[in-house]
Amino acid sequence: MSHRLLEGKKGIVLGVANKRSIAWAIAKAAHEAGAALAFTFQGEKLKEKVEDLLKGLPAPCPLYPCDVTSDEDLALVAESLRKDLGTIDFLVHSVAFADRADLEGSFLNTSRKGYHLAQDVSSYSLTALARMAAPLMPSGGSIITLTYLGSERAVKNYNVMGVAKAALESSVRYLAVDLGPRQIRVNALSAGPINTLAARGISGFTEILDVVAQRSPLQRNVEVEEVAHAAIFLLSPLSSGITGEVLYVDAGYHIVGI
Ligand code: NAP
């Protein structure tokens, strides 16, 4: 990307697990667009992997541990951000999780525990993070999250994650209303299927890729860079009039009937 749309902006990116992560594509694009970045990782075993990736960025970036289900972790991230960056202009929430057993077969069989887990990690975390980040955005800001069409259509095997994404998209609208007076915008990107670690946890994922390639208006799947470019648009002043929105980056698949 040649435009320095995020020049002088500072932000935090949650959800880099490896080089295929959507969060990593967004981070690279944000860096190219001129942003200073901080990152989080979950669990010691991922720390080294994320550290290695960050070595590929020209400027050193703060890296904090953060399990989004832990209020203590979120408070520590806020404290560290204040110390290291002072204020921030954006937050990228690219985090989701459900038990593998809940991502195959019948949704009817979803356990109470599995339902709570998917909601806690994949949906509630956005609200908790927005509450943490808002005081760090005194001049306004932009918060984005990643969602999927399974929130509004019944997609085979997506099951409990579809319900969590529906709650996530609804949260985007309520948060946009609450944070709008502070000029903090909240939006979601609904990405088409992309071959990542999280996606491979969904039973029959390659079938989803095949169907989109056949039936989407663009007759292909999206590249992760295309999702990242849309993210930069939502994080930048170019989208200053947009909040509470779900923007599809899916080669147009969601508009197709038969
Ligand atoms: P990914 O690389 O596996 O990223 C998912 C991230 O969520 C990982 O970094 C994972 O860390 C993190 N995470 C899970 N539980 C967490 C917790 N308790 N605390 C903090 N972080 C946690 O896969 P991705 O496809 O890029 O997913 C990013 C987002 O895009 C997700 O919201 C996903 O639903 C969404 N999305 C993906 C697609 C797709 O086709 N790939 C399409 C539409 C939307 P660990 O590895 O340590 O668990």
Short mmCIF file of N, CA, C and O in Angstrom, two decimals, residues 61-107:
data_model
loop_
_atom_site.label_atom_id
_atom_site.label_comp_id
_atom_site.label_asym_id
_atom_site.label_seq_id
_atom_site.Cartn_x
_atom_site.Cartn_y
_atom_site.Cartn_z
N CYS A 61 8.29 -3.22 18.55
CA CYS A 61 6.90 -3.00 18.98
C CYS A 61 6.68 -3.64 20.34
O CYS A 61 7.11 -4.78 20.56
N PRO A 62 6.02 -2.96 21.26
CA PRO A 62 5.70 -3.58 22.54
C PRO A 62 4.81 -4.81 22.33
O PRO A 62 3.96 -4.81 21.44
N LEU A 63 5.03 -5.83 23.16
CA LEU A 63 4.27 -7.08 23.07
C LEU A 63 3.83 -7.48 24.47
O LEU A 63 4.67 -7.62 25.36
N TYR A 64 2.52 -7.64 24.68
CA TYR A 64 2.01 -7.91 26.02
C TYR A 64 1.26 -9.25 26.03
O TYR A 64 0.54 -9.55 25.09
N PRO A 65 1.37 -10.00 27.15
CA PRO A 65 0.53 -11.20 27.26
C PRO A 65 -0.92 -10.79 27.47
O PRO A 65 -1.20 -9.82 28.18
N CYS A 66 -1.85 -11.49 26.83
CA CYS A 66 -3.27 -11.16 27.05
C CYS A 66 -4.17 -12.31 26.64
O CYS A 66 -4.29 -12.63 25.46
N ASP A 67 -4.77 -12.93 27.65
CA ASP A 67 -5.89 -13.84 27.40
C ASP A 67 -7.14 -12.97 27.54
O ASP A 67 -7.38 -12.41 28.62
N VAL A 68 -7.91 -12.84 26.47
CA VAL A 68 -9.02 -11.87 26.51
C VAL A 68 -10.15 -12.27 27.47
O VAL A 68 -11.05 -11.48 27.72
N THR A 69 -10.07 -13.49 28.03
CA THR A 69 -11.08 -13.85 29.02
C THR A 69 -10.67 -13.41 30.44
O THR A 69 -11.40 -13.63 31.39
N SER A 70 -9.49 -12.79 30.54
CA SER A 70 -8.99 -12.39 31.85
C SER A 70 -9.06 -10.87 32.03
O SER A 70 -8.35 -10.12 31.34
N ASP A 71 -9.88 -10.42 32.98
CA ASP A 71 -9.98 -8.98 33.25
C ASP A 71 -8.64 -8.42 33.74
O ASP A 71 -8.29 -7.28 33.45
N GLU A 72 -7.88 -9.27 34.49
CA GLU A 72 -6.58 -8.82 34.98
C GLU A 72 -5.64 -8.55 33.80
O GLU A 72 -4.94 -7.54 33.78
N ASP A 73 -5.64 -9.45 32.83
CA ASP A 73 -4.78 -9.27 31.65
C ASP A 73 -5.16 -7.97 30.93
O ASP A 73 -4.29 -7.20 30.51
N LEU A 74 -6.46 -7.72 30.78
CA LEU A 74 -6.89 -6.51 30.05
C LEU A 74 -6.44 -5.26 30.80
O LEU A 74 -5.99 -4.28 30.18
N ALA A 75 -6.55 -5.29 32.12
CA ALA A 75 -6.12 -4.13 32.91
C ALA A 75 -4.62 -3.90 32.75
O ALA A 75 -4.16 -2.74 32.64
N LEU A 76 -3.86 -5.00 32.72
CA LEU A 76 -2.39 -4.86 32.55
C LEU A 76 -2.04 -4.32 31.16
O LEU A 76 -1.12 -3.52 31.02
N VAL A 77 -2.79 -4.75 30.15
CA VAL A 77 -2.55 -4.24 28.79
C VAL A 77 -2.80 -2.73 28.77
O VAL A 77 -2.00 -1.96 28.22
N ALA A 78 -3.88 -2.29 29.40
CA ALA A 78 -4.20 -0.85 29.42
C ALA A 78 -3.06 -0.07 30.10
O ALA A 78 -2.61 0.97 29.60
N GLU A 79 -2.61 -0.62 31.23
CA GLU A 79 -1.53 0.04 31.99
C GLU A 79 -0.25 0.13 31.14
O GLU A 79 0.40 1.18 31.08
N SER A 80 0.07 -0.98 30.47
CA SER A 80 1.29 -1.02 29.66
C SER A 80 1.18 -0.07 28.47
O SER A 80 2.15 0.61 28.11
N LEU A 81 0.01 -0.03 27.85
CA LEU A 81 -0.19 0.88 26.70
C LEU A 81 0.02 2.32 27.13
O LEU A 81 0.65 3.12 26.44
N ARG A 82 -0.56 2.64 28.29
CA ARG A 82 -0.43 4.03 28.78
C ARG A 82 1.04 4.39 28.99
O ARG A 82 1.49 5.47 28.64
N LYS A 83 1.77 3.42 29.53
CA LYS A 83 3.20 3.64 29.79
C LYS A 83 4.01 3.73 28.47
O LYS A 83 4.81 4.62 28.29
N ASP A 84 3.73 2.79 27.55
CA ASP A 84 4.57 2.68 26.35
C ASP A 84 4.16 3.63 25.22
O ASP A 84 5.00 4.16 24.50
N LEU A 85 2.84 3.80 25.04
CA LEU A 85 2.38 4.63 23.89
C LEU A 85 1.65 5.90 24.34
O LEU A 85 1.39 6.78 23.53
N GLY A 86 1.30 6.00 25.58
CA GLY A 86 0.56 7.17 26.08
C GLY A 86 -0.91 7.07 25.71
O GLY A 86 -1.75 6.71 26.53
N THR A 87 -1.23 7.37 24.47
CA THR A 87 -2.60 7.22 23.97
C THR A 87 -2.57 6.35 22.73
O THR A 87 -1.50 6.11 22.16
N ILE A 88 -3.76 5.87 22.32
CA ILE A 88 -3.83 5.11 21.07
C ILE A 88 -4.95 5.68 20.20
O ILE A 88 -5.85 6.38 20.70
N ASP A 89 -4.87 5.35 18.90
CA ASP A 89 -5.88 5.81 17.94
C ASP A 89 -6.75 4.67 17.43
O ASP A 89 -7.82 4.91 16.90
N PHE A 90 -6.25 3.43 17.55
CA PHE A 90 -7.08 2.31 17.06
C PHE A 90 -6.77 1.01 17.79
O PHE A 90 -5.72 0.87 18.44
N LEU A 91 -7.73 0.11 17.67
CA LEU A 91 -7.60 -1.23 18.24
C LEU A 91 -8.15 -2.22 17.22
O LEU A 91 -9.23 -2.02 16.66
N VAL A 92 -7.38 -3.27 16.98
CA VAL A 92 -7.81 -4.34 16.07
C VAL A 92 -8.09 -5.60 16.90
O VAL A 92 -7.18 -6.15 17.53
N HIS A 93 -9.35 -6.03 16.90
CA HIS A 93 -9.77 -7.24 17.62
C HIS A 93 -9.95 -8.34 16.57
O HIS A 93 -10.87 -8.29 15.76
N SER A 94 -9.02 -9.30 16.59
CA SER A 94 -9.05 -10.36 15.58
C SER A 94 -8.92 -11.70 16.30
O SER A 94 -8.01 -12.49 16.02
N VAL A 95 -9.84 -11.93 17.22
CA VAL A 95 -9.74 -13.03 18.17
C VAL A 95 -11.04 -13.83 18.17
O VAL A 95 -12.12 -13.24 18.18
N ALA A 96 -10.92 -15.13 18.13
CA ALA A 96 -12.10 -15.98 18.26
C ALA A 96 -11.66 -17.37 18.69
O ALA A 96 -10.56 -17.80 18.35
N PHE A 97 -12.54 -18.05 19.41
CA PHE A 97 -12.26 -19.44 19.77
C PHE A 97 -13.54 -20.17 20.15
O PHE A 97 -14.42 -19.62 20.79
N ALA A 98 -13.60 -21.43 19.72
CA ALA A 98 -14.64 -22.36 20.19
C ALA A 98 -14.02 -23.74 20.24
O ALA A 98 -13.05 -24.02 19.51
N ASP A 99 -14.59 -24.59 21.10
CA ASP A 99 -14.09 -25.98 21.14
C ASP A 99 -14.33 -26.63 19.79
O ASP A 99 -15.38 -26.44 19.19
N ARG A 100 -13.35 -27.40 19.34
CA ARG A 100 -13.45 -28.06 18.04
C ARG A 100 -14.74 -28.91 17.94
O ARG A 100 -15.39 -28.94 16.90
N ALA A 101 -15.09 -29.54 19.06
CA ALA A 101 -16.29 -30.39 19.05
C ALA A 101 -17.55 -29.60 18.73
O ALA A 101 -18.55 -30.17 18.25
N ASP A 102 -17.51 -28.31 18.98
CA ASP A 102 -18.69 -27.47 18.71
C ASP A 102 -18.66 -26.89 17.29
O ASP A 102 -19.53 -26.10 16.92
N LEU A 103 -17.64 -27.24 16.52
CA LEU A 103 -17.53 -26.72 15.15
C LEU A 103 -17.70 -27.85 14.13
O LEU A 103 -17.13 -27.82 13.04
N GLU A 104 -18.50 -28.83 14.52
CA GLU A 104 -18.87 -29.89 13.58
C GLU A 104 -20.17 -30.52 14.05
O GLU A 104 -20.55 -30.38 15.21
N GLY A 105 -20.84 -31.16 13.13
CA GLY A 105 -22.08 -31.86 13.47
C GLY A 105 -23.22 -30.90 13.73
O GLY A 105 -23.34 -29.87 13.07
N SER A 106 -24.02 -31.25 14.73
CA SER A 106 -25.27 -30.54 14.95
C SER A 106 -25.14 -29.42 15.99
O SER A 106 -24.65 -29.65 17.10
N PHE A 107 -25.60 -28.23 15.64
CA PHE A 107 -25.61 -27.11 16.60
C PHE A 107 -26.46 -27.45 17.82
O PHE A 107 -26.18 -27.02 18.94
#
